[in-house]
Amino acid sequence: MRTIVLDQPGHFRMTDTPTPDAPGPGQALVRVRHVGICGSDLHAYLGEQPFYTFPRIIGHEVGMEVEQIDANDRGIAPGDRCTLNPYLSCGHCVACRHGKTNCCESLKLIGLQEDGALRERFLVPVDHLHKSETLSCAELALVEMLGIGAHAVQRGRVGSGDTVLVIGVGPIGMTVVQFALLAGARVIVMDRSEPRLDFVEKNFDIAARINPDQDPIPQLRQLTNNDMPDIVFDATGNIPSMQNAFDYIRHGGTLVLVGIIQGQVTFDDATFHRRETTLLSSRNGTAADLDRVISHLERGDIRSANWITHPVAMDDMIGSFESFLDPTSGVIKAIVEI
Ligand SMILES: [Zn+2]
Ligand SMILES: [Zn+2]
């Protein structure tokens, strides 16, 4: 069967691999239909992702059909369309015991530490499947990414009428915008990239857009009746941006760091304390987050057309991959049809 292997950074190879054996206990054999290309996949290709080992079959944002599965308590049968919860948690560490499987001490990601979905078929754990009666496999390939925003917005306890600032509106920041709007918030976005701001303004009902190079604090004061935003999300993973974000929160407000960076983030304690700031990180998503995303997609609360900007056939993926790295290509989400 056709399989795309990332042999080493910068080098994909289309190859033939044997079809997997029949599924063992607790496993399902799935036919992959669509795979989303994630920021972490782009970092792997560029050799900037320290957790990858090579060769690796990447791909963790999956829409697929179940081909072989035993009777199971999740009610999933052959022919069902599903997405994958790609996070493998250990089930017994302190985080897992507290229900926080998304930050398990020994978390593994299918498509990063284990081979993923850029192939026609593979075996997946049944208890990591999430099905939908109505969504297409392309829509199901969006669920994991949207789960990042669903989780972050829940972490920030965003409520109706809150003013939310989202800094960095690449794909992950956009998922935060999406779920903050669904929570009933008034959303201001901040980004250095005018094309990204244009895209978000065109596709989402935002209250305002700010370029951080244009003296943002007076603009934020003006937009919030001098109060400043209730909850600020930083999705840049950029240290100066993360540090500046401490200055954008109202007194008694919350800062959620969604983007991750290797390095030290520092802040002025007096500013932090005077405001009694609540500081949170947000990592990945949980199975419950994925179910919430599926419900919103099924109800039509999320327009999948906003997200799938670059559909590509499996045969064309390797040749197109460099263009996904080019910010001027306007790529939000490339979805590979397998
Ligand atoms: Zn991802
Ligand atoms: Zn664990």
mmCIF file of N, CA and C in Angstrom, residues 217-302:
data_model
loop_
_atom_site.group_PDB
_atom_site.id
_atom_site.type_symbol
_atom_site.label_atom_id
_atom_site.label_comp_id
_atom_site.label_asym_id
_atom_site.label_seq_id
_atom_site.Cartn_x
_atom_site.Cartn_y
_atom_site.Cartn_z
ATOM 1 N N ILE A 217 -1.056 49.155 23.249
ATOM 2 C CA ILE A 217 -1.746 49.363 24.532
ATOM 3 C C ILE A 217 -2.817 50.461 24.443
ATOM 4 N N PRO A 218 -2.512 51.637 23.842
ATOM 5 C CA PRO A 218 -3.604 52.627 23.717
ATOM 6 C C PRO A 218 -4.787 52.095 22.909
ATOM 7 N N GLN A 219 -4.494 51.270 21.885
ATOM 8 C CA GLN A 219 -5.604 50.705 21.097
ATOM 9 C C GLN A 219 -6.452 49.767 21.947
ATOM 10 N N LEU A 220 -5.777 48.946 22.779
ATOM 11 C CA LEU A 220 -6.525 48.017 23.634
ATOM 12 C C LEU A 220 -7.350 48.788 24.670
ATOM 13 N N ARG A 221 -6.758 49.868 25.212
ATOM 14 C CA ARG A 221 -7.509 50.682 26.190
ATOM 15 C C ARG A 221 -8.766 51.253 25.538
ATOM 16 N N GLN A 222 -8.577 51.758 24.330
ATOM 17 C CA GLN A 222 -9.712 52.382 23.649
ATOM 18 C C GLN A 222 -10.810 51.357 23.349
ATOM 19 N N LEU A 223 -10.398 50.128 23.012
ATOM 20 C CA LEU A 223 -11.379 49.094 22.644
ATOM 21 C C LEU A 223 -12.088 48.488 23.856
ATOM 22 N N THR A 224 -11.555 48.758 25.073
ATOM 23 C CA THR A 224 -12.105 48.097 26.266
ATOM 24 C C THR A 224 -12.561 49.114 27.301
ATOM 25 N N ASN A 225 -12.857 50.324 26.862
ATOM 26 C CA ASN A 225 -13.304 51.344 27.808
ATOM 27 C C ASN A 225 -12.284 51.517 28.930
ATOM 28 N N ASN A 226 -11.003 51.434 28.552
ATOM 29 C CA ASN A 226 -9.865 51.616 29.469
ATOM 30 C C ASN A 226 -9.590 50.418 30.379
ATOM 31 N N ASP A 227 -10.373 49.342 30.271
ATOM 32 C CA ASP A 227 -10.235 48.216 31.210
ATOM 33 C C ASP A 227 -9.126 47.235 30.832
ATOM 34 N N MET A 228 -8.859 47.048 29.555
ATOM 35 C CA MET A 228 -7.985 46.007 28.997
ATOM 36 C C MET A 228 -8.721 44.653 28.975
ATOM 37 N N PRO A 229 -8.259 43.725 28.114
ATOM 38 C CA PRO A 229 -8.992 42.462 27.917
ATOM 39 C C PRO A 229 -9.055 41.586 29.174
ATOM 40 N N ASP A 230 -10.161 40.841 29.287
ATOM 41 C CA ASP A 230 -10.355 39.941 30.433
ATOM 42 C C ASP A 230 -9.410 38.741 30.367
ATOM 43 N N ILE A 231 -9.315 38.165 29.178
ATOM 44 C CA ILE A 231 -8.491 36.962 29.002
ATOM 45 C C ILE A 231 -7.645 37.154 27.749
ATOM 46 N N VAL A 232 -6.343 36.926 27.899
ATOM 47 C CA VAL A 232 -5.414 37.063 26.776
ATOM 48 C C VAL A 232 -4.828 35.688 26.477
ATOM 49 N N PHE A 233 -4.855 35.300 25.202
ATOM 50 C CA PHE A 233 -4.236 34.046 24.759
ATOM 51 C C PHE A 233 -3.044 34.394 23.893
ATOM 52 N N ASP A 234 -1.881 33.818 24.183
ATOM 53 C CA ASP A 234 -0.745 33.977 23.279
ATOM 54 C C ASP A 234 -0.528 32.669 22.540
ATOM 55 N N ALA A 235 -0.656 32.726 21.218
ATOM 56 C CA ALA A 235 -0.469 31.527 20.386
ATOM 57 C C ALA A 235 0.704 31.728 19.438
ATOM 58 N N THR A 236 1.670 32.571 19.857
ATOM 59 C CA THR A 236 2.808 32.837 18.970
ATOM 60 C C THR A 236 3.976 31.893 19.241
ATOM 61 N N GLY A 237 4.168 31.476 20.502
ATOM 62 C CA GLY A 237 5.393 30.758 20.834
ATOM 63 C C GLY A 237 6.620 31.625 20.590
ATOM 64 N N ASN A 238 6.435 32.935 20.731
ATOM 65 C CA ASN A 238 7.522 33.895 20.496
ATOM 66 C C ASN A 238 7.784 34.604 21.823
ATOM 67 N N ILE A 239 9.027 34.542 22.325
ATOM 68 C CA ILE A 239 9.288 34.997 23.695
ATOM 69 C C ILE A 239 8.938 36.470 23.902
ATOM 70 N N PRO A 240 9.382 37.410 23.039
ATOM 71 C CA PRO A 240 8.991 38.811 23.286
ATOM 72 C C PRO A 240 7.473 38.993 23.298
ATOM 73 N N SER A 241 6.764 38.293 22.400
ATOM 74 C CA SER A 241 5.304 38.409 22.383
ATOM 75 C C SER A 241 4.710 37.881 23.686
ATOM 76 N N MET A 242 5.204 36.735 24.152
ATOM 77 C CA MET A 242 4.677 36.147 25.392
ATOM 78 C C MET A 242 4.931 37.093 26.568
ATOM 79 N N GLN A 243 6.086 37.747 26.570
ATOM 80 C CA GLN A 243 6.410 38.665 27.675
ATOM 81 C C GLN A 243 5.552 39.923 27.608
ATOM 82 N N ASN A 244 5.349 40.456 26.406
ATOM 83 C CA ASN A 244 4.508 41.649 26.268
ATOM 84 C C ASN A 244 3.074 41.368 26.698
ATOM 85 N N ALA A 245 2.635 40.114 26.540
ATOM 86 C CA ALA A 245 1.233 39.781 26.821
ATOM 87 C C ALA A 245 0.849 40.071 28.267
ATOM 88 N N PHE A 246 1.834 40.037 29.188
ATOM 89 C CA PHE A 246 1.537 40.339 30.593
ATOM 90 C C PHE A 246 0.998 41.763 30.763
ATOM 91 N N ASP A 247 1.354 42.653 29.821
ATOM 92 C CA ASP A 247 0.929 44.059 29.915
ATOM 93 C C ASP A 247 -0.456 44.298 29.317
ATOM 94 N N TYR A 248 -1.038 43.282 28.692
ATOM 95 C CA TYR A 248 -2.298 43.498 27.966
ATOM 96 C C TYR A 248 -3.531 43.056 28.764
ATOM 97 N N ILE A 249 -3.312 42.505 29.973
ATOM 98 C CA ILE A 249 -4.424 41.907 30.728
ATOM 99 C C ILE A 249 -5.026 42.936 31.670
ATOM 100 N N ARG A 250 -6.328 42.859 31.892
ATOM 101 C CA ARG A 250 -6.967 43.732 32.878
ATOM 102 C C ARG A 250 -6.563 43.315 34.292
ATOM 103 N N HIS A 251 -6.767 44.159 35.259
ATOM 104 C CA HIS A 251 -6.573 43.774 36.661
ATOM 105 C C HIS A 251 -7.549 42.642 36.980
ATOM 106 N N GLY A 252 -7.031 41.572 37.571
ATOM 107 C CA GLY A 252 -7.862 40.406 37.874
ATOM 108 C C GLY A 252 -8.074 39.487 36.683
ATOM 109 N N GLY A 253 -7.337 39.711 35.608
ATOM 110 C CA GLY A 253 -7.544 38.934 34.381
ATOM 111 C C GLY A 253 -6.629 37.716 34.280
ATOM 112 N N THR A 254 -6.709 37.062 33.118
ATOM 113 C CA THR A 254 -6.052 35.762 32.910
ATOM 114 C C THR A 254 -5.224 35.777 31.632
ATOM 115 N N LEU A 255 -4.028 35.183 31.726
ATOM 116 C CA LEU A 255 -3.183 34.989 30.544
ATOM 117 C C LEU A 255 -3.002 33.494 30.315
ATOM 118 N N VAL A 256 -3.305 33.037 29.107
ATOM 119 C CA VAL A 256 -3.143 31.623 28.751
ATOM 120 C C VAL A 256 -2.080 31.527 27.664
ATOM 121 N N LEU A 257 -0.987 30.832 27.968
ATOM 122 C CA LEU A 257 0.068 30.626 26.975
ATOM 123 C C LEU A 257 -0.226 29.322 26.236
ATOM 124 N N VAL A 258 -0.572 29.451 24.962
ATOM 125 C CA VAL A 258 -0.921 28.283 24.144
ATOM 126 C C VAL A 258 0.298 27.837 23.341
ATOM 127 N N GLY A 259 1.002 28.808 22.761
ATOM 128 C CA GLY A 259 2.214 28.487 22.002
ATOM 129 C C GLY A 259 3.332 28.087 22.946
ATOM 130 N N ILE A 260 4.157 27.144 22.512
ATOM 131 C CA ILE A 260 5.245 26.634 23.359
ATOM 132 C C ILE A 260 6.579 26.991 22.718
ATOM 133 N N ILE A 261 7.551 27.262 23.564
ATOM 134 C CA ILE A 261 8.889 27.621 23.077
ATOM 135 C C ILE A 261 9.908 27.021 24.043
ATOM 136 N N GLN A 262 11.059 26.604 23.517
ATOM 137 C CA GLN A 262 12.148 26.170 24.388
ATOM 138 C C GLN A 262 12.853 27.431 24.856
ATOM 139 N N GLY A 263 12.765 27.765 26.128
ATOM 140 C CA GLY A 263 13.473 28.952 26.593
ATOM 141 C C GLY A 263 12.802 29.566 27.798
ATOM 142 N N GLN A 264 13.393 30.656 28.278
ATOM 143 C CA GLN A 264 12.917 31.339 29.479
ATOM 144 C C GLN A 264 11.980 32.475 29.090
ATOM 145 N N VAL A 265 10.817 32.514 29.730
ATOM 146 C CA VAL A 265 9.917 33.659 29.604
ATOM 147 C C VAL A 265 9.966 34.389 30.940
ATOM 148 N N THR A 266 10.271 35.681 30.926
ATOM 149 C CA THR A 266 10.357 36.433 32.186
ATOM 150 C C THR A 266 9.296 37.528 32.198
ATOM 151 N N PHE A 267 8.928 37.953 33.405
ATOM 152 C CA PHE A 267 7.942 39.026 33.520
ATOM 153 C C PHE A 267 8.227 39.834 34.775
ATOM 154 N N ASP A 268 7.671 41.040 34.791
ATOM 155 C CA ASP A 268 7.851 41.943 35.920
ATOM 156 C C ASP A 268 6.866 41.547 37.017
ATOM 157 N N ASP A 269 7.404 41.161 38.170
ATOM 158 C CA ASP A 269 6.509 40.638 39.212
ATOM 159 C C ASP A 269 5.535 41.693 39.722
ATOM 160 N N ALA A 270 5.970 42.957 39.792
ATOM 161 C CA ALA A 270 5.061 43.994 40.305
ATOM 162 C C ALA A 270 3.828 44.120 39.402
ATOM 163 N N THR A 271 4.052 44.086 38.079
ATOM 164 C CA THR A 271 2.919 44.145 37.137
ATOM 165 C C THR A 271 2.010 42.938 37.344
ATOM 166 N N PHE A 272 2.639 41.780 37.466
ATOM 167 C CA PHE A 272 1.911 40.513 37.625
ATOM 168 C C PHE A 272 1.079 40.528 38.912
ATOM 169 N N HIS A 273 1.722 40.976 40.020
ATOM 170 C CA HIS A 273 1.052 40.958 41.320
ATOM 171 C C HIS A 273 -0.030 42.022 41.445
ATOM 172 N N ARG A 274 0.288 43.234 40.970
ATOM 173 C CA ARG A 274 -0.709 44.314 41.082
ATOM 174 C C ARG A 274 -2.027 43.886 40.453
ATOM 175 N N ARG A 275 -1.919 43.145 39.359
ATOM 176 C CA ARG A 275 -3.137 42.736 38.642
ATOM 177 C C ARG A 275 -3.701 41.422 39.170
ATOM 178 N N GLU A 276 -2.995 40.795 40.087
ATOM 179 C CA GLU A 276 -3.341 39.439 40.537
ATOM 180 C C GLU A 276 -3.675 38.571 39.318
ATOM 181 N N THR A 277 -2.727 38.555 38.394
ATOM 182 C CA THR A 277 -2.910 37.833 37.135
ATOM 183 C C THR A 277 -3.001 36.332 37.374
ATOM 184 N N THR A 278 -3.918 35.687 36.682
ATOM 185 C CA THR A 278 -3.935 34.221 36.619
ATOM 186 C C THR A 278 -3.172 33.809 35.368
ATOM 187 N N LEU A 279 -2.111 33.021 35.559
ATOM 188 C CA LEU A 279 -1.266 32.598 34.441
ATOM 189 C C LEU A 279 -1.441 31.099 34.220
ATOM 190 N N LEU A 280 -1.771 30.720 32.987
ATOM 191 C CA LEU A 280 -2.018 29.314 32.655
ATOM 192 C C LEU A 280 -1.252 28.929 31.400
ATOM 193 N N SER A 281 -0.888 27.657 31.312
ATOM 194 C CA SER A 281 -0.490 27.112 30.019
ATOM 195 C C SER A 281 -1.634 26.221 29.541
ATOM 196 N N SER A 282 -1.623 25.913 28.251
ATOM 197 C CA SER A 282 -2.619 24.986 27.715
ATOM 198 C C SER A 282 -1.897 24.059 26.762
ATOM 199 N N ARG A 283 -2.134 22.767 26.935
ATOM 200 C CA ARG A 283 -1.393 21.789 26.141
ATOM 201 C C ARG A 283 -2.359 20.788 25.506
ATOM 202 N N ASN A 284 -2.259 20.618 24.210
ATOM 203 C CA ASN A 284 -3.017 19.585 23.482
ATOM 204 C C ASN A 284 -4.510 19.696 23.769
ATOM 205 N N GLY A 285 -5.160 18.541 23.839
ATOM 206 C CA GLY A 285 -6.584 18.481 24.146
ATOM 207 C C GLY A 285 -6.885 17.106 24.704
ATOM 208 N N THR A 286 -8.084 16.945 25.242
ATOM 209 C CA THR A 286 -8.478 15.656 25.810
ATOM 210 C C THR A 286 -9.533 15.011 24.902
ATOM 211 N N ALA A 287 -9.868 13.768 25.210
ATOM 212 C CA ALA A 287 -10.921 13.078 24.456
ATOM 213 C C ALA A 287 -12.223 13.873 24.529
ATOM 214 N N ALA A 288 -12.513 14.453 25.704
ATOM 215 C CA ALA A 288 -13.756 15.227 25.850
ATOM 216 C C ALA A 288 -13.730 16.463 24.950
ATOM 217 N N ASP A 289 -12.555 17.093 24.808
ATOM 218 C CA ASP A 289 -12.444 18.253 23.906
ATOM 219 C C ASP A 289 -12.766 17.834 22.469
ATOM 220 N N LEU A 290 -12.256 16.672 22.054
ATOM 221 C CA LEU A 290 -12.510 16.219 20.680
ATOM 222 C C LEU A 290 -14.004 15.983 20.461
ATOM 223 N N ASP A 291 -14.685 15.415 21.464
ATOM 224 C CA ASP A 291 -16.133 15.197 21.332
ATOM 225 C C ASP A 291 -16.881 16.524 21.208
ATOM 226 N N ARG A 292 -16.442 17.537 21.963
ATOM 227 C CA ARG A 292 -17.093 18.857 21.854
ATOM 228 C C ARG A 292 -16.886 19.443 20.460
ATOM 229 N N VAL A 293 -15.670 19.294 19.918
ATOM 230 C CA VAL A 293 -15.396 19.807 18.571
ATOM 231 C C VAL A 293 -16.318 19.124 17.557
ATOM 232 N N ILE A 294 -16.437 17.801 17.671
ATOM 233 C CA ILE A 294 -17.284 17.055 16.728
ATOM 234 C C ILE A 294 -18.729 17.556 16.819
ATOM 235 N N SER A 295 -19.234 17.785 18.036
ATOM 236 C CA SER A 295 -20.612 18.287 18.183
ATOM 237 C C SER A 295 -20.780 19.635 17.494
ATOM 238 N N HIS A 296 -19.814 20.534 17.682
ATOM 239 C CA HIS A 296 -19.910 21.860 17.050
ATOM 240 C C HIS A 296 -19.874 21.745 15.526
ATOM 241 N N LEU A 297 -18.996 20.888 15.004
ATOM 242 C CA LEU A 297 -18.943 20.708 13.544
ATOM 243 C C LEU A 297 -20.260 20.128 13.035
ATOM 244 N N GLU A 298 -20.804 19.156 13.770
ATOM 245 C CA GLU A 298 -22.057 18.513 13.329
ATOM 246 C C GLU A 298 -23.214 19.504 13.331
ATOM 247 N N ARG A 299 -23.209 20.428 14.300
ATOM 248 C CA ARG A 299 -24.292 21.420 14.363
ATOM 249 C C ARG A 299 -24.099 22.554 13.360
ATOM 250 N N GLY A 300 -22.938 22.590 12.707
ATOM 251 C CA GLY A 300 -22.680 23.665 11.749
ATOM 252 C C GLY A 300 -22.203 24.951 12.406
ATOM 253 N N ASP A 301 -21.796 24.888 13.686
ATOM 254 C CA ASP A 301 -21.271 26.081 14.375
ATOM 255 C C ASP A 301 -19.908 26.485 13.829
ATOM 256 N N ILE A 302 -19.200 25.514 13.259
ATOM 257 C CA ILE A 302 -17.860 25.761 12.713
ATOM 258 C C ILE A 302 -17.939 25.484 11.220
#
